[in-house]
C-alpha positions as a LaTeX table, in Angstrom:
\begin{tabular}{lrrr}
\hline
Residue & $x$ (\AA) & $y$ (\AA) & $z$ (\AA) \\
\hline
Unk1 & $-0.01$ & $-0.97$ & $-6.06$ \\
Unk2 & 1.97 & 1.50 & $-8.14$ \\
Unk3 & 1.65 & 2.64 & $-11.72$ \\
Unk4 & 5.25 & 2.13 & $-12.83$ \\
Unk5 & 8.33 & 0.66 & $-11.22$ \\
Unk6 & 11.57 & 2.26 & $-12.30$ \\
Unk7 & 14.28 & 2.32 & $-9.65$ \\
Unk8 & 11.89 & 1.12 & $-6.93$ \\
Unk9 & 12.42 & 4.10 & $-4.62$ \\
Unk10 & 8.71 & 4.84 & $-4.10$ \\
Unk11 & 7.98 & 1.16 & $-3.48$ \\
Unk12 & 10.73 & 0.86 & $-0.87$ \\
Unk13 & 9.40 & 3.96 & 0.92 \\
Unk14 & 5.84 & 2.59 & 0.82 \\
Unk15 & 6.92 & $-0.76$ & 2.23 \\
Unk16 & 8.64 & 0.98 & 5.14 \\
Unk17 & 5.52 & 3.07 & 5.83 \\
Unk18 & 3.39 & $-0.07$ & 5.86 \\
Unk19 & 5.76 & $-1.76$ & 8.30 \\
Unk20 & 5.91 & 1.36 & 10.49 \\
Unk21 & 2.11 & 1.21 & 10.75 \\
Unk22 & 2.40 & $-2.33$ & 12.13 \\
Unk23 & 1.30 & $-4.19$ & 9.02 \\
Unk24 & 3.22 & $-6.83$ & 7.09 \\
Unk25 & 3.35 & $-6.30$ & 3.32 \\
Unk26 & 3.34 & $-9.50$ & 1.28 \\
Unk27 & 3.49 & $-8.20$ & $-2.27$ \\
Unk28 & 3.55 & $-5.36$ & $-4.76$ \\
Unk29 & 1.59 & $-4.93$ & $-7.98$ \\
Unk30 & 2.65 & $-2.61$ & $-10.79$ \\
Unk31 & 0.84 & $-1.60$ & $-13.95$ \\
Unk32 & 4.16 & $-1.46$ & $-15.86$ \\
Unk33 & 7.54 & $-2.88$ & $-14.88$ \\
Unk34 & 10.17 & $-1.03$ & $-16.91$ \\
Unk35 & 12.62 & $-3.82$ & $-16.02$ \\
Unk36 & 15.37 & $-1.34$ & $-15.23$ \\
Unk37 & 18.64 & $-2.28$ & $-13.58$ \\
Unk38 & 18.66 & $-1.80$ & $-9.85$ \\
Unk39 & 21.69 & $-0.82$ & $-7.83$ \\
Unk40 & 23.51 & $-4.08$ & $-8.61$ \\
Unk41 & 23.18 & $-6.93$ & $-11.09$ \\
Unk42 & 19.45 & $-7.47$ & $-10.52$ \\
Unk43 & 16.45 & $-5.55$ & $-11.77$ \\
Unk44 & 14.86 & $-3.06$ & $-9.38$ \\
Unk45 & 11.90 & $-5.44$ & $-9.00$ \\
Unk46 & 14.17 & $-8.37$ & $-8.14$ \\
Unk47 & 16.00 & $-6.23$ & $-5.59$ \\
Unk48 & 12.72 & $-5.27$ & $-3.93$ \\
Unk49 & 11.72 & $-8.93$ & $-3.70$ \\
Unk50 & 15.06 & $-9.91$ & $-2.13$ \\
Unk51 & 15.42 & $-6.93$ & 0.20 \\
Unk52 & 11.85 & $-6.91$ & 1.49 \\
Unk53 & 10.73 & $-10.53$ & 1.17 \\
Unk54 & 7.69 & $-9.67$ & $-0.94$ \\
Unk55 & 6.47 & $-10.94$ & $-4.30$ \\
Unk56 & 6.27 & $-8.35$ & $-7.09$ \\
Unk57 & 3.85 & $-8.75$ & $-9.97$ \\
Unk58 & 3.24 & $-6.54$ & $-12.97$ \\
Unk59 & 0.31 & $-6.26$ & $-15.33$ \\
Unk60 & 2.76 & $-5.58$ & $-18.17$ \\
Unk61 & 6.53 & $-5.49$ & $-18.61$ \\
Unk62 & 8.48 & $-3.26$ & $-20.95$ \\
Unk63 & 9.58 & $-6.35$ & $-22.89$ \\
Unk64 & 5.94 & $-7.39$ & $-23.39$ \\
Unk65 & 4.99 & $-3.87$ & $-24.49$ \\
Unk66 & 7.81 & $-3.73$ & $-27.03$ \\
Unk67 & 6.94 & $-7.22$ & $-28.29$ \\
Unk68 & 3.30 & $-6.24$ & $-28.81$ \\
Unk69 & 4.17 & $-3.04$ & $-30.66$ \\
Unk70 & 6.75 & $-4.86$ & $-32.83$ \\
Unk71 & 4.19 & $-7.33$ & $-34.19$ \\
Unk72 & 3.25 & $-6.92$ & $-37.84$ \\
Unk73 & 0.12 & $-4.81$ & $-38.12$ \\
Unk74 & 0.43 & $-3.36$ & $-34.62$ \\
Unk75 & $-1.14$ & 0.07 & $-34.33$ \\
Unk76 & $-0.77$ & 3.00 & $-31.98$ \\
Unk77 & 2.97 & 3.58 & $-32.24$ \\
Unk78 & 5.33 & 4.78 & $-34.94$ \\
Unk79 & 8.54 & 3.04 & $-35.95$ \\
Unk80 & 10.46 & 5.93 & $-34.39$ \\
Unk81 & 8.63 & 5.55 & $-31.08$ \\
Unk82 & 9.30 & 1.80 & $-31.09$ \\
Unk83 & 12.99 & 2.47 & $-31.75$ \\
Unk84 & 13.02 & 4.93 & $-28.83$ \\
Unk85 & 11.51 & 2.28 & $-26.51$ \\
Unk86 & 14.12 & $-0.24$ & $-27.62$ \\
Unk87 & 16.91 & 2.31 & $-27.07$ \\
Unk88 & 15.56 & 3.06 & $-23.59$ \\
Unk89 & 15.56 & $-0.65$ & $-22.74$ \\
Unk90 & 19.12 & $-1.05$ & $-24.09$ \\
Unk91 & 20.35 & 1.88 & $-21.99$ \\
Unk92 & 18.56 & 1.28 & $-18.68$ \\
Unk93 & 17.33 & $-2.30$ & $-18.76$ \\
Unk94 & 18.97 & $-5.55$ & $-17.83$ \\
Unk95 & 21.19 & $-7.05$ & $-20.52$ \\
\hline
\end{tabular}
């Protein structure tokens, strides 16, 4: 369990520690998946799944967060903050 997955570095390190202790990890859970590009064409989460043979789940994705805040009548975020989230996704997220 991790709060946020960005590049997946902390998750990869944690999976190796779990294996080094003799356990077999089967999955990862994240509060927020930022859906950022990994090292190649896949997202960091997809790379973790492929490299380590585990299933990754998230409570919320960046796309879902943006969608919720973009709904008419949504509260808790300004138009400028929403635009910043969308710009972040355009810069670092998968196309």
